[in-house]
XYZ file of N, CA and C in Angstrom:
240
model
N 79.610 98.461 104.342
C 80.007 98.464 102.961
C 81.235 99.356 102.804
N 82.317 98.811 102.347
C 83.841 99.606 102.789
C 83.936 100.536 101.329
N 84.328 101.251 101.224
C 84.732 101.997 100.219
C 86.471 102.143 99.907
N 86.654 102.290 99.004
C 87.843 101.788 98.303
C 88.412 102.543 97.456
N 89.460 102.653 97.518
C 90.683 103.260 96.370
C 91.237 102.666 95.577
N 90.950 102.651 94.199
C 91.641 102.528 92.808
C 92.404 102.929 92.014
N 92.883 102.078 91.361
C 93.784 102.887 89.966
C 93.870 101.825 89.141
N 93.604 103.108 87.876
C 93.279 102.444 86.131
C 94.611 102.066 85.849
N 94.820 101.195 85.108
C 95.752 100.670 85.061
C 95.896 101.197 83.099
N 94.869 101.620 82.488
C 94.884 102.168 81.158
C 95.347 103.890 81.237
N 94.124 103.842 81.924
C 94.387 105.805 81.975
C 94.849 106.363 83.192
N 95.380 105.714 83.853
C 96.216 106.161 85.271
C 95.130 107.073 86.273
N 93.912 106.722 85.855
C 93.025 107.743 86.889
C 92.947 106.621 88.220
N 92.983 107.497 89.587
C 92.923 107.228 90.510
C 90.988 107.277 91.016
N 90.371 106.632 91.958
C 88.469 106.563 91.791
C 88.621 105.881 93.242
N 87.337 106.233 93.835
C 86.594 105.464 94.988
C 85.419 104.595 94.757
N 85.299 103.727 94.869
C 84.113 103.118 94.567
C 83.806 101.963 95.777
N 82.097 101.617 96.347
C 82.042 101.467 96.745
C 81.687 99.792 96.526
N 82.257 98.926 96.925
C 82.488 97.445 96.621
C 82.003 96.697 97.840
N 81.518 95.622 97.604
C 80.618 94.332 98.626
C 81.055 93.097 98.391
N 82.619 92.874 97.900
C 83.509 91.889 97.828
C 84.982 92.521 98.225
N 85.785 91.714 98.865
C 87.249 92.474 98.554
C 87.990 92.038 97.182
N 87.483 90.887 96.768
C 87.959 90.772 95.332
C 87.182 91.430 94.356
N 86.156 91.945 94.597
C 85.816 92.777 93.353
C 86.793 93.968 92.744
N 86.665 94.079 91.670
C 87.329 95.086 90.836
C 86.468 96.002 89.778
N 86.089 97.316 90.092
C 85.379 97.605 89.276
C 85.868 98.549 88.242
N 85.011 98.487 87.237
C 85.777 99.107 86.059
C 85.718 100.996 86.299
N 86.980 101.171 85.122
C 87.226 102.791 85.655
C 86.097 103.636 85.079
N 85.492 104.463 85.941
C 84.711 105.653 85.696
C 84.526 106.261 84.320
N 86.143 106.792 84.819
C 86.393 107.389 83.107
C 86.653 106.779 81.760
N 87.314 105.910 81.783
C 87.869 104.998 80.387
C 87.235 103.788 80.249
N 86.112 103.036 80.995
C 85.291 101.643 81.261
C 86.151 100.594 81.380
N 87.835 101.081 81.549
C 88.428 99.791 81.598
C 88.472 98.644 82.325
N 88.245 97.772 82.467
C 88.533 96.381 83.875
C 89.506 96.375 84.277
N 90.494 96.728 83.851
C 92.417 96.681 84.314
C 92.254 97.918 85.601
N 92.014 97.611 86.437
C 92.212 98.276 87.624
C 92.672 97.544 88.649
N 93.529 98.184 89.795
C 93.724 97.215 90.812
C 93.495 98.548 92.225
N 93.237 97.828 93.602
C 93.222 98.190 94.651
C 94.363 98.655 95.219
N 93.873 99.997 95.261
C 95.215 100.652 96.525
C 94.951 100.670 97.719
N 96.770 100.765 98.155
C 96.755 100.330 99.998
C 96.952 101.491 100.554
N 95.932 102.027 101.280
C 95.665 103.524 101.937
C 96.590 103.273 103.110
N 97.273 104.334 103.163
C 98.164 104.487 104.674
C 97.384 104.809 105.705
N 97.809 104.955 106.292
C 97.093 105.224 107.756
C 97.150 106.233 108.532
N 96.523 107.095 109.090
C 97.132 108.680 109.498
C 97.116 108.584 111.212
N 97.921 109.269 110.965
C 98.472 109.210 112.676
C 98.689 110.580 113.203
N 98.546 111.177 114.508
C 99.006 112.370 115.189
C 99.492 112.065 116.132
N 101.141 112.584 115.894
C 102.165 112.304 117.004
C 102.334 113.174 117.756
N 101.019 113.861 118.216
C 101.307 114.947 118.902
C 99.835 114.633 119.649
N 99.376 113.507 120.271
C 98.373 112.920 120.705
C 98.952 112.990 122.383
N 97.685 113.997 123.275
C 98.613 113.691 125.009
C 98.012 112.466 125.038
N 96.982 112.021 124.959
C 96.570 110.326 125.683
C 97.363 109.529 125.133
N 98.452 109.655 124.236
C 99.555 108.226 123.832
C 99.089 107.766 122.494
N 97.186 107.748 122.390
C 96.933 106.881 121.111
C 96.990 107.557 120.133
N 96.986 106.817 118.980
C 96.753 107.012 117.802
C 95.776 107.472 117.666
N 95.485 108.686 117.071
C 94.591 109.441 116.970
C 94.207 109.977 114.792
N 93.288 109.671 114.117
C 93.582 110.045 112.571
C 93.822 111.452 112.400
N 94.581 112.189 112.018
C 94.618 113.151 111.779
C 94.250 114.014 110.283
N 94.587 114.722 109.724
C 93.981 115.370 108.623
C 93.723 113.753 107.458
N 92.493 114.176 106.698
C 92.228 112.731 105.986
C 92.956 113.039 104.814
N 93.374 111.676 104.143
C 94.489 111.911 103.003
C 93.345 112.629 102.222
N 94.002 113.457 100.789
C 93.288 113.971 99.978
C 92.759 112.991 98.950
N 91.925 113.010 97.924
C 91.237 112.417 96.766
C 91.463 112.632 95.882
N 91.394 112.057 94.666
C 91.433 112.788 93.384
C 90.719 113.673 93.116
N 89.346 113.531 93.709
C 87.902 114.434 92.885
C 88.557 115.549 94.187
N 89.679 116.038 94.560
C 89.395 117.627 95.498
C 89.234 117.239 96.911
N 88.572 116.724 97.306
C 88.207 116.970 99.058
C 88.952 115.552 99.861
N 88.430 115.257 100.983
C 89.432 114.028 101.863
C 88.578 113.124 101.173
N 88.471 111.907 101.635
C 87.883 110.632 101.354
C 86.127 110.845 102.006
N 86.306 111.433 102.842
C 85.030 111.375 103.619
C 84.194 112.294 102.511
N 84.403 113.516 102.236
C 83.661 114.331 101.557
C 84.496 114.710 100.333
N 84.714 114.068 99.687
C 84.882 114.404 97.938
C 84.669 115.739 97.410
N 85.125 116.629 98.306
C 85.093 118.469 97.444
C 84.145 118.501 97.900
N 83.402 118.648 98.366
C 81.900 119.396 99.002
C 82.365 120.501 99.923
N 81.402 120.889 100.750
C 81.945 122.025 101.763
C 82.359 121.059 102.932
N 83.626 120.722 103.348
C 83.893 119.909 104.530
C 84.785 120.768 105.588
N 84.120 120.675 106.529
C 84.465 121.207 107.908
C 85.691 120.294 108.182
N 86.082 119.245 107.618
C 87.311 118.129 107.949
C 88.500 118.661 107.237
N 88.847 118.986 106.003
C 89.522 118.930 104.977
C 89.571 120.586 104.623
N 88.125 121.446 105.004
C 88.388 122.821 104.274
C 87.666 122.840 102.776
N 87.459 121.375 102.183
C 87.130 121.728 101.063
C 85.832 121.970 100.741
């Protein structure tokens, strides 16, 4: 079950929510709006990898505070 990055397209809030379609769209948290669309998460890379690969490095941050994995909690990943 993939989890996902949004944005309100009313109140500009950015949300994760967890979706079981790729066309689903769910409404925003904060404002109940339906006008939301799916954002395209980059991809993290460490170019300072000795085995050559691509390796993820620090996880992008969230709106709610912490990386994607842990949303502001105490994370050993992020610090937060």
């Amino acid at each position: 079950m993939p989890l996902y990055e949004f944005h309100c397209l009313d109140c500009d809030t950015q949300f994760e929510e967890l979706v079981f379609s790729q066309t689903e769209l769910p409404s925003c948290p904060h404002c109940s709006s339906p006008k939301t669309e799916k954002l395209i998460s980059r991809p993290c890379r460490n170019k300072n990898s000795s085995s050559g690969a691509d390796i993820p490095s620090m996880p992008a941050q969230s709106s709610s505070g912490g990386c994607a994995g842990c949303s502001g909690g105490s994370c050993a990943t992020c610090g937060h």
